CSV table of C-alpha atoms in Angstrom, one decimal:
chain,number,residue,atom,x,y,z
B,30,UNK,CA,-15.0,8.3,-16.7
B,31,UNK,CA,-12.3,6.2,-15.2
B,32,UNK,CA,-8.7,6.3,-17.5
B,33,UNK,CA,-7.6,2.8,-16.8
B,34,UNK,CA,-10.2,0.3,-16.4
B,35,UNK,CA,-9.7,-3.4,-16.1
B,36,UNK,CA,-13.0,-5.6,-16.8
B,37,UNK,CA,-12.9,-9.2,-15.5
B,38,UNK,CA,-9.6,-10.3,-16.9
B,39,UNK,CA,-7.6,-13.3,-16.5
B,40,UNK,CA,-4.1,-14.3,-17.2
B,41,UNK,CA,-2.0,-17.0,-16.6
B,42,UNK,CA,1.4,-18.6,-17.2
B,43,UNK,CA,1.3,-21.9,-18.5
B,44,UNK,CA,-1.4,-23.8,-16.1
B,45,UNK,CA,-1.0,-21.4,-13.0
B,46,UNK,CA,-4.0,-18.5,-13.2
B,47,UNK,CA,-1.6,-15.2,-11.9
B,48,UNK,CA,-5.6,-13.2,-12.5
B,49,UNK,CA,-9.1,-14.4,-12.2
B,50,UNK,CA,-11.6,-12.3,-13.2
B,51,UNK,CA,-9.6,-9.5,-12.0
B,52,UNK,CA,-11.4,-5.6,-12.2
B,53,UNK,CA,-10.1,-2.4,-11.5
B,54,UNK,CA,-10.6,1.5,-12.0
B,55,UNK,CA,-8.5,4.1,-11.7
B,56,UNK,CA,-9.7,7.7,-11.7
B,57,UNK,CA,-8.0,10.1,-14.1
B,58,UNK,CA,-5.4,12.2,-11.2
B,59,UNK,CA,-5.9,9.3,-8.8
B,60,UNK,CA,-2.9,7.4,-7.3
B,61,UNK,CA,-3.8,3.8,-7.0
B,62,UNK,CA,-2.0,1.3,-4.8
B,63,UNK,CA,-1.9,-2.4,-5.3
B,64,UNK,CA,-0.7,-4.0,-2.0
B,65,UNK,CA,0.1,-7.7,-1.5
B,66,UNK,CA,2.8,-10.3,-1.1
B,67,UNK,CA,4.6,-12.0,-3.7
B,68,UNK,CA,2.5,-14.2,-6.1
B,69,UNK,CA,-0.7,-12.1,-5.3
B,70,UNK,CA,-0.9,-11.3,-9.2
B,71,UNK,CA,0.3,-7.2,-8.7
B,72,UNK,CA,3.3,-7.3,-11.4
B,73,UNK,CA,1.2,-9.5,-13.7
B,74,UNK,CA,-1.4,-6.5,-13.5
B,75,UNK,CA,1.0,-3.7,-14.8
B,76,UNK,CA,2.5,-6.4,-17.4
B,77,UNK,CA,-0.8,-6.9,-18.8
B,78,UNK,CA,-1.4,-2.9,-18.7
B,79,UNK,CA,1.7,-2.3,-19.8
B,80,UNK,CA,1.0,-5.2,-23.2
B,81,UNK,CA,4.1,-7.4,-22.0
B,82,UNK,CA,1.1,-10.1,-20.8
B,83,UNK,CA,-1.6,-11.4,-22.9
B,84,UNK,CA,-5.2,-11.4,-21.7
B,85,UNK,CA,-7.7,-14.6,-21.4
B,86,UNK,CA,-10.6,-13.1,-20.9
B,87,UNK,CA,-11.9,-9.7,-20.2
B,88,UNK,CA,-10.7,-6.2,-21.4
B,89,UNK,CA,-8.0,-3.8,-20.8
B,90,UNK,CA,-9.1,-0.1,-21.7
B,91,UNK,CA,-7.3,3.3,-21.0
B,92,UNK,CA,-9.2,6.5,-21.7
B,93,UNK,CA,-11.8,4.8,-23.0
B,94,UNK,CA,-9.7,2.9,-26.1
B,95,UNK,CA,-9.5,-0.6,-25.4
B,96,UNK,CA,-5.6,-1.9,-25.2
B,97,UNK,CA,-6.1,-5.4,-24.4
B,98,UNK,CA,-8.9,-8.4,-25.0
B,99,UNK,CA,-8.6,-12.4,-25.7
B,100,UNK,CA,-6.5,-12.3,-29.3
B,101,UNK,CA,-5.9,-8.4,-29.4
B,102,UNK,CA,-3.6,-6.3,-28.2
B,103,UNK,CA,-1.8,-2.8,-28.6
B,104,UNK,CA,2.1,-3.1,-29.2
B,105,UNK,CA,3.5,-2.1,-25.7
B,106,UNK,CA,5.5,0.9,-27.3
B,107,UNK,CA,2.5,2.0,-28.5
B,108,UNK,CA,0.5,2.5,-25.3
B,109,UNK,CA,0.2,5.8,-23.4
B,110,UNK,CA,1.4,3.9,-20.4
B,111,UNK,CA,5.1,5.5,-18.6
B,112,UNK,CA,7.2,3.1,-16.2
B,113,UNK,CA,9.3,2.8,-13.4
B,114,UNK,CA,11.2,-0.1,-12.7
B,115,UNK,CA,12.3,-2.0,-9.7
B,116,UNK,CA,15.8,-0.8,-11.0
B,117,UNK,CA,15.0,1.8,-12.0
B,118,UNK,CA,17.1,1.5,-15.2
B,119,UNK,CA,19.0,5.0,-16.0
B,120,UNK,CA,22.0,4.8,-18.6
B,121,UNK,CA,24.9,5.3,-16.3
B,122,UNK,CA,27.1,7.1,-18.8
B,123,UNK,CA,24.3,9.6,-19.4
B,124,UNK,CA,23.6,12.8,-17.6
B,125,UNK,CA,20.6,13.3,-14.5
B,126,UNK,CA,19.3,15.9,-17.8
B,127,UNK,CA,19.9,13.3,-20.6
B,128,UNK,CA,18.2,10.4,-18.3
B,129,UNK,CA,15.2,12.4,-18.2
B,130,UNK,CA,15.0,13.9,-21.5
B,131,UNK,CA,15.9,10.1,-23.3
B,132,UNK,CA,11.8,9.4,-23.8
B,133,UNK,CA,11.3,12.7,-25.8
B,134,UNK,CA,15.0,13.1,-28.4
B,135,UNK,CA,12.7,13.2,-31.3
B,136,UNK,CA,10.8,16.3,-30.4
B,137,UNK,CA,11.8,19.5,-31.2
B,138,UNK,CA,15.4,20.2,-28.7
B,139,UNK,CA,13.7,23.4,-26.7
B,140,UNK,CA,10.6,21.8,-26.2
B,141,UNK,CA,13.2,19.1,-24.8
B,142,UNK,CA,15.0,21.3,-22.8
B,143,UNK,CA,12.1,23.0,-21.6
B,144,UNK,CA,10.4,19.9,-20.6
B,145,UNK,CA,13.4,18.6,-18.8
B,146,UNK,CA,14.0,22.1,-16.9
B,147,UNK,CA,10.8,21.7,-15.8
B,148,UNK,CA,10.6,18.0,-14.1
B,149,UNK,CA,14.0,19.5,-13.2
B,150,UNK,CA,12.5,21.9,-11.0
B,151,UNK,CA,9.7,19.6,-10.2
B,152,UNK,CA,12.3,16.8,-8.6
B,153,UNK,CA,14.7,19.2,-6.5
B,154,UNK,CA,17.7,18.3,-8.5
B,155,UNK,CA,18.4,21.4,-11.0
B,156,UNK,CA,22.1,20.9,-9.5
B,157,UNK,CA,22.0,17.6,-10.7
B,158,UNK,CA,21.6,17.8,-14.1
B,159,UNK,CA,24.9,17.8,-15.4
B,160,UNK,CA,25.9,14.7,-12.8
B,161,UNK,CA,25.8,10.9,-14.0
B,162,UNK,CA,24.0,8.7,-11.8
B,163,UNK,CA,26.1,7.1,-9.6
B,164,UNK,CA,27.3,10.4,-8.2
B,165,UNK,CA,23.2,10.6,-7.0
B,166,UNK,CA,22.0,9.1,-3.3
B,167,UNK,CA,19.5,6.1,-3.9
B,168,UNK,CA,16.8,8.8,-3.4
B,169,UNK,CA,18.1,11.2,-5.9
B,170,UNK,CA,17.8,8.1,-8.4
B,171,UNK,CA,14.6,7.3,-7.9
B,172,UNK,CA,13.4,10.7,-8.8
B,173,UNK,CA,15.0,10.5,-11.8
B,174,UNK,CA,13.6,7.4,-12.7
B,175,UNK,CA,9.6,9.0,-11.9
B,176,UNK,CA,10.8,12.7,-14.0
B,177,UNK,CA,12.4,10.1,-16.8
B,178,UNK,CA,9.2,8.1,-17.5
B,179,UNK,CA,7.0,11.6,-16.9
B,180,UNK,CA,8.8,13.2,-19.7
B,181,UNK,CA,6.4,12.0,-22.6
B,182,UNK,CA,3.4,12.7,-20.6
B,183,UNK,CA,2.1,9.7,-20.8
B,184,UNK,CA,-1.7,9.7,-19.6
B,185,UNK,CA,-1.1,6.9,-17.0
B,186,UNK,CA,2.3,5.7,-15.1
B,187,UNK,CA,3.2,2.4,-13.5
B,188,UNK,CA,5.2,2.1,-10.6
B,189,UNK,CA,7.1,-1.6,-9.7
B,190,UNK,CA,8.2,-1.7,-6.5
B,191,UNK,CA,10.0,1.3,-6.7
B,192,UNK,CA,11.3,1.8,-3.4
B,193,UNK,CA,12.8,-1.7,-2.9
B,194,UNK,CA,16.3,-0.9,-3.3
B,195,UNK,CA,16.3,1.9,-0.6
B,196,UNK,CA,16.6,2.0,3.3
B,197,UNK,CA,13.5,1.8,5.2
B,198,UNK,CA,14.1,5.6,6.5
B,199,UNK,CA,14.7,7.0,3.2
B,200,UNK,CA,11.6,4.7,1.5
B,201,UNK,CA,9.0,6.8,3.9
B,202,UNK,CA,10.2,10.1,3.0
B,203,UNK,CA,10.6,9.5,-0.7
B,204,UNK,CA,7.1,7.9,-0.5
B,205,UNK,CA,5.5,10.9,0.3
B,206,UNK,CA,8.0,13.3,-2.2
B,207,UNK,CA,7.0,10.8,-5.0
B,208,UNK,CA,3.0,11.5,-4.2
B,209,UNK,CA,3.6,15.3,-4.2
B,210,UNK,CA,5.6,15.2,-7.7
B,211,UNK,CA,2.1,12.8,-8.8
B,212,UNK,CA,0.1,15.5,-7.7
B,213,UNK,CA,2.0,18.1,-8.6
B,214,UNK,CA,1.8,17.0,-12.5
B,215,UNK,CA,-1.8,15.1,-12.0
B,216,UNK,CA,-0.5,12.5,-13.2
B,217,UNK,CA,-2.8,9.0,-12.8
B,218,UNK,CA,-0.6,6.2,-11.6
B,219,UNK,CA,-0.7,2.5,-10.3
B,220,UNK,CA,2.1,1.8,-7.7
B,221,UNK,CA,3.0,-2.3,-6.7
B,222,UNK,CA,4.2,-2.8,-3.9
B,223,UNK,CA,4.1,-5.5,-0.7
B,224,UNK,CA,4.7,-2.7,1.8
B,225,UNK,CA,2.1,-1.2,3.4
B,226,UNK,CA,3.7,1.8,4.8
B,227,UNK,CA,4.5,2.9,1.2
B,228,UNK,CA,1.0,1.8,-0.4
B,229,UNK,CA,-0.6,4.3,2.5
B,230,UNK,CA,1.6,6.9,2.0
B,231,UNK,CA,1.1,7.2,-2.0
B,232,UNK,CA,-2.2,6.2,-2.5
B,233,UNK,CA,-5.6,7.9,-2.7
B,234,UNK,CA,-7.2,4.1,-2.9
B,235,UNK,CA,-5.7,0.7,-2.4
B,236,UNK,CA,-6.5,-2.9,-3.4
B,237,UNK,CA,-5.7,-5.4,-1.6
B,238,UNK,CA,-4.5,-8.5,-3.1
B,239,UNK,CA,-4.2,-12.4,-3.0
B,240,UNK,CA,-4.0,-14.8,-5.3
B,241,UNK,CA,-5.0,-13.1,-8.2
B,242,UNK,CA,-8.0,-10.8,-6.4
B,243,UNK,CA,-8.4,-7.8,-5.1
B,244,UNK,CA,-10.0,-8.9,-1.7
B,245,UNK,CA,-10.7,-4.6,-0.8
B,246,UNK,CA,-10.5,-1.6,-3.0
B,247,UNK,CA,-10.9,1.6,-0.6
B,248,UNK,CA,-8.8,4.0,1.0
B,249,UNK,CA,-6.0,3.8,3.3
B,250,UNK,CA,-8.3,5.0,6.0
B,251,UNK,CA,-11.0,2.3,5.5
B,252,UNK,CA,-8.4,-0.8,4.3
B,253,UNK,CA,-7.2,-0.3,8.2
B,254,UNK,CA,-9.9,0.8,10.2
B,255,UNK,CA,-12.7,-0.8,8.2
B,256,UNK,CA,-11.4,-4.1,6.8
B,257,UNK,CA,-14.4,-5.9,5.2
B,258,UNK,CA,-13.0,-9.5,6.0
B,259,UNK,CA,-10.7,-10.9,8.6
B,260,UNK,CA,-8.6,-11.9,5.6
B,261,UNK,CA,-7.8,-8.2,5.0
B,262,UNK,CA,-7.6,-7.6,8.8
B,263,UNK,CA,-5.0,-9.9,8.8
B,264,UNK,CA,-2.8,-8.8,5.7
B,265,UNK,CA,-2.9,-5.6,7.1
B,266,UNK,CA,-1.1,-4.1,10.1
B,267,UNK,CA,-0.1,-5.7,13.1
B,268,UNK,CA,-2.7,-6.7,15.8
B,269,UNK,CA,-4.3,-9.9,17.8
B,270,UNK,CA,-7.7,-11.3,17.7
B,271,UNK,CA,-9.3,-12.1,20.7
B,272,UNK,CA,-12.6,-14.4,21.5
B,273,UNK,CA,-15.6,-12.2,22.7
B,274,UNK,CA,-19.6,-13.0,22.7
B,275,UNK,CA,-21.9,-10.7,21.1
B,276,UNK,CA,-24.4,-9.6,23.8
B,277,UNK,CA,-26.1,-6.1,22.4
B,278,UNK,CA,-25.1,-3.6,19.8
B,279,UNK,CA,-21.6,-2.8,20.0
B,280,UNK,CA,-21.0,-4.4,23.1
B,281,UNK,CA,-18.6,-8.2,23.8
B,282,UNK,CA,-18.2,-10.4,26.9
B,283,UNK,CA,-14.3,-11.0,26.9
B,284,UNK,CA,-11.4,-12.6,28.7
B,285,UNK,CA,-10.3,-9.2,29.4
B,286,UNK,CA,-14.0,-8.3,30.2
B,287,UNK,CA,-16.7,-6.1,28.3
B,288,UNK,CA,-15.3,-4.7,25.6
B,289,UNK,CA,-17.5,-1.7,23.4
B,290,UNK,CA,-17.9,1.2,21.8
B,291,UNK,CA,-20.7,3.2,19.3
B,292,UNK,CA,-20.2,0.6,16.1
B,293,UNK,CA,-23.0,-1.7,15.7
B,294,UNK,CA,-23.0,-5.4,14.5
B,295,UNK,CA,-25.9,-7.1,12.6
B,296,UNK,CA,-25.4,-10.6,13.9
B,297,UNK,CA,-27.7,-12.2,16.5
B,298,UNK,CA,-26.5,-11.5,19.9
B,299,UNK,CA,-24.8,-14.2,21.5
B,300,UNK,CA,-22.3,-14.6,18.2
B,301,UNK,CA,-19.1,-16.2,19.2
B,302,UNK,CA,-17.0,-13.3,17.5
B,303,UNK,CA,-13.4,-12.3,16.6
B,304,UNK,CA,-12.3,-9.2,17.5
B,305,UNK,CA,-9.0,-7.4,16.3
B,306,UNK,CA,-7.4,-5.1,18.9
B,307,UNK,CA,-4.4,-3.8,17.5
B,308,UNK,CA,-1.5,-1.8,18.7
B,309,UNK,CA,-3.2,1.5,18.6
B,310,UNK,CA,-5.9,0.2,20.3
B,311,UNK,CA,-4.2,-1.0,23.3
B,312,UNK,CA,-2.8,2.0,25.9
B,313,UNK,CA,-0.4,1.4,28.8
B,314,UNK,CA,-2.0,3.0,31.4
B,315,UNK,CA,-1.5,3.1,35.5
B,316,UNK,CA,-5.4,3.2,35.7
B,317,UNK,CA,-6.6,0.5,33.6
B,318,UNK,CA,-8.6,-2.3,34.7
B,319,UNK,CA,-6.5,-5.2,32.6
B,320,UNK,CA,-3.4,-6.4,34.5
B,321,UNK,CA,-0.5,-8.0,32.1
B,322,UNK,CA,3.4,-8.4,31.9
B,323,UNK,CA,5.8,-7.0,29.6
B,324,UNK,CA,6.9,-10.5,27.5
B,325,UNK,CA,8.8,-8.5,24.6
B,326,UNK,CA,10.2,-4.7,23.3
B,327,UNK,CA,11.1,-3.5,20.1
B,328,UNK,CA,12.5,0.1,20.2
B,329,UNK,CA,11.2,2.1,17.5
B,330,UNK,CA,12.5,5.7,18.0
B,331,UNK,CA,9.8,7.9,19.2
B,332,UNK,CA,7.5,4.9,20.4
B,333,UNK,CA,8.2,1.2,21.6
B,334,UNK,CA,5.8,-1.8,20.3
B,335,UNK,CA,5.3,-3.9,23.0
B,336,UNK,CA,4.0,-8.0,23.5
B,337,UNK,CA,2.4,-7.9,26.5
B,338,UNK,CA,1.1,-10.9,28.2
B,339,UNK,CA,-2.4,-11.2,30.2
B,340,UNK,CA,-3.3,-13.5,33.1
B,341,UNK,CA,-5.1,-15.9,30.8
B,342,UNK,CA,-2.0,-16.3,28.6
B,343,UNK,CA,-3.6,-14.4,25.4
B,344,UNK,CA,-0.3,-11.5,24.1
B,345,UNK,CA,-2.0,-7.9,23.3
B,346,UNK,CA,0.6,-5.3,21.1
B,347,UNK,CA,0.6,-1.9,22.4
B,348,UNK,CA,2.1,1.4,21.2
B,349,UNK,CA,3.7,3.7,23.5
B,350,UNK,CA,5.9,6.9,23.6
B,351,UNK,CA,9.3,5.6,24.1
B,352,UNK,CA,9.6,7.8,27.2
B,353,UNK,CA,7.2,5.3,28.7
B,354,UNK,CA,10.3,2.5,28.7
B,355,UNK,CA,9.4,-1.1,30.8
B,356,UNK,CA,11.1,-3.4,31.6
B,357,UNK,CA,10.8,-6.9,30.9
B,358,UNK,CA,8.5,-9.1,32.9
B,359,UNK,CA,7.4,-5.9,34.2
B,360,UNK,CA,3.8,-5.8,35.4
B,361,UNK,CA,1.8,-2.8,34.1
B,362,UNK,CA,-2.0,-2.0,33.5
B,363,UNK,CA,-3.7,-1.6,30.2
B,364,UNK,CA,-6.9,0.0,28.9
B,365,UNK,CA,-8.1,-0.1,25.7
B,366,UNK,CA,-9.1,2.8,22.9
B,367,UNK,CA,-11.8,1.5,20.5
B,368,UNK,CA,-12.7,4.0,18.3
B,369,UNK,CA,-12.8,1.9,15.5
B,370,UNK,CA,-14.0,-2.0,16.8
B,371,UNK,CA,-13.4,-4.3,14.0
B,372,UNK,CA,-15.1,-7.8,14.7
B,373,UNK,CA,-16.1,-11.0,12.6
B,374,UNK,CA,-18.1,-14.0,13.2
B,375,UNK,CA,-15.9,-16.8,13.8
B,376,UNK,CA,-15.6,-20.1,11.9
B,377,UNK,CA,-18.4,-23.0,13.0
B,378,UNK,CA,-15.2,-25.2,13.4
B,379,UNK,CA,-14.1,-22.8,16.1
């Protein structure tokens, strides 16, 4: 049975609908990641979990016990929910071990101390306990902040944003610590967040949202390689459609010629099609059959994206090792790697 489970709710402030029949699971030891831009509706889904947001219609439930429906609702303080903030929120003038243990003072002091020696461990900071919290690095916070609102144990945690204040660098690697300390305690969680590189990295399923719906619930994997609408193509990853006919399974007539591989479509052939090449899919090669001219470079450490322009004036992005460095207007070759062809029917107005 799922532990948080979200039947066909709405909410809304004032005449603007933040959720619209809005559904969600969340197995019990699953990390879930809602990914969108702002005003997609993710925060307004962790305040309605969390009771700080009334529901219109539908039903809130976690392990079963229903928290939220239209005219009913469990006191937030009351619900087995934990939180991290954007800002993340310690007490400066208490201690990295008095942070943590702040959400458990009333039970019994060494079943506190315990408990807080334990996330202690758990975190990588048993040095840190006796510090306050601006003598901790951003990351060093953060974990705090996730051992803090673990302390009660509280059968599901929400995560806002919580990497938003940090540097790009440090937000990868602390994306991955924070899914090993999830694991680690089995906790079940619901992250928020509008970047995909952090939604990926911490979660076992992700939703995609916009305005209010989740457009794709699947895993990373599938949200990139299988997108189930050019909508969610689009929201996620970088990468240019091109034009191409349908003309047997698998197989397009394009402006950079026939383009294929093993995935079959189930449109009539001779469908005018869209189909998404992106970065990956596109390999700088001295061999290739596609001629084109290096129009931009962004250096990225161990590879280089590049915009690279063909003879017909359509851009591709390509990835490359760095060590393969061109110059600008430099003419190279291409051929392309389609393991995964993602392709939609386009629009009758186009």
């Amino acid at each position: 049975m799922a532990l948080l489970e979200l039947e066909k709710i709405s909410c809304a402030y004032g005449d603007t609908r933040a959720l619209a029949d809005f559904s969600l699971e969340v197995e019990q030891g699953e990390i879930a990641a809602l990914l969108g831009p702002s005003g997609c509706g993710k925060t307004t889904t962790l305040r309605a979990v969390l009771g700080f947001e009334p529901v219109l219609q539908g039903e809130i439930r976690i392990a079963g016990e229903v928290m939220s429906r239209p005219g009913f609702s469990v006191l937030p303080e009351r619900r087995p929910v934990g939180m991290v903030f954007q800002d993340r929120a310690l007490f400066p003038h208490l201690t990295v071990a008095q942070n943590i243990g702040i959400g458990i003072r009333r039970g019994p002091k060494p079943l506190r101390s315990q408990v807080v020696g334990e996330l202690l461990e758990i975190i990588g900071l048993n040095d840190c306990a006796a510090r306050f919290p601006h003598e901790l690095s951003g990351g060093q916070q953060e974990r705090v902040a996730l051992a803090r609102a673990l302390a009660p144990r509280p059968r599901l945690l929400l995560l806002d944003e919580p990497f938003a204040c940090l540097d790009i660098d440090l937000r990868e690697r602390l994306g991955f610590e924070v899914r090993d300390i999830l694991k680690e305690t089995g906790s079940t969680a619901v992250v928020v967040t509008h970047d995909q590189d952090e939604a990926f990295a911490i979660g076992d399923q992700v939703g995609i949202m916009e305005e209010g719906v989740i457009l794709q619930w699947d895993t990373p994997f599938n949200i990139y390689h299988r997108p189930v609408s050019r909508q969610v193509a689009s929201l996620v990853g970088r990468g240019v459609f091109i034009e191409g006919v349908l003309r047997e399974e698998g197989a397009f007539d394009t402006e950079i010629g026939r383009v294929q591989n093993d995935h079959t479509f189930p449109h009539p052939l001779g469908t005018r099609m869209d189909i998404l090449l992106r970065p990956d899919d596109v390999q700088i090669d001295s061999k290739g059959e596609i001629s084109a001219t290096v129009v931009k470079k962004a250096f990225k450490g161990s590879s280089i994206l590049y915009t690279l322009r063909l003879a017909p004036g359509t851009q591709l992005l390509a990835l490359a090792p760095s060590h393969k460095d061109l110059e600008i207007d430099e003419q190279t070759r291409l051929s392309l790697d389609l393991e995964h062809l993602v392709a939609f029917p386009r629009a009758p107005e186009e």
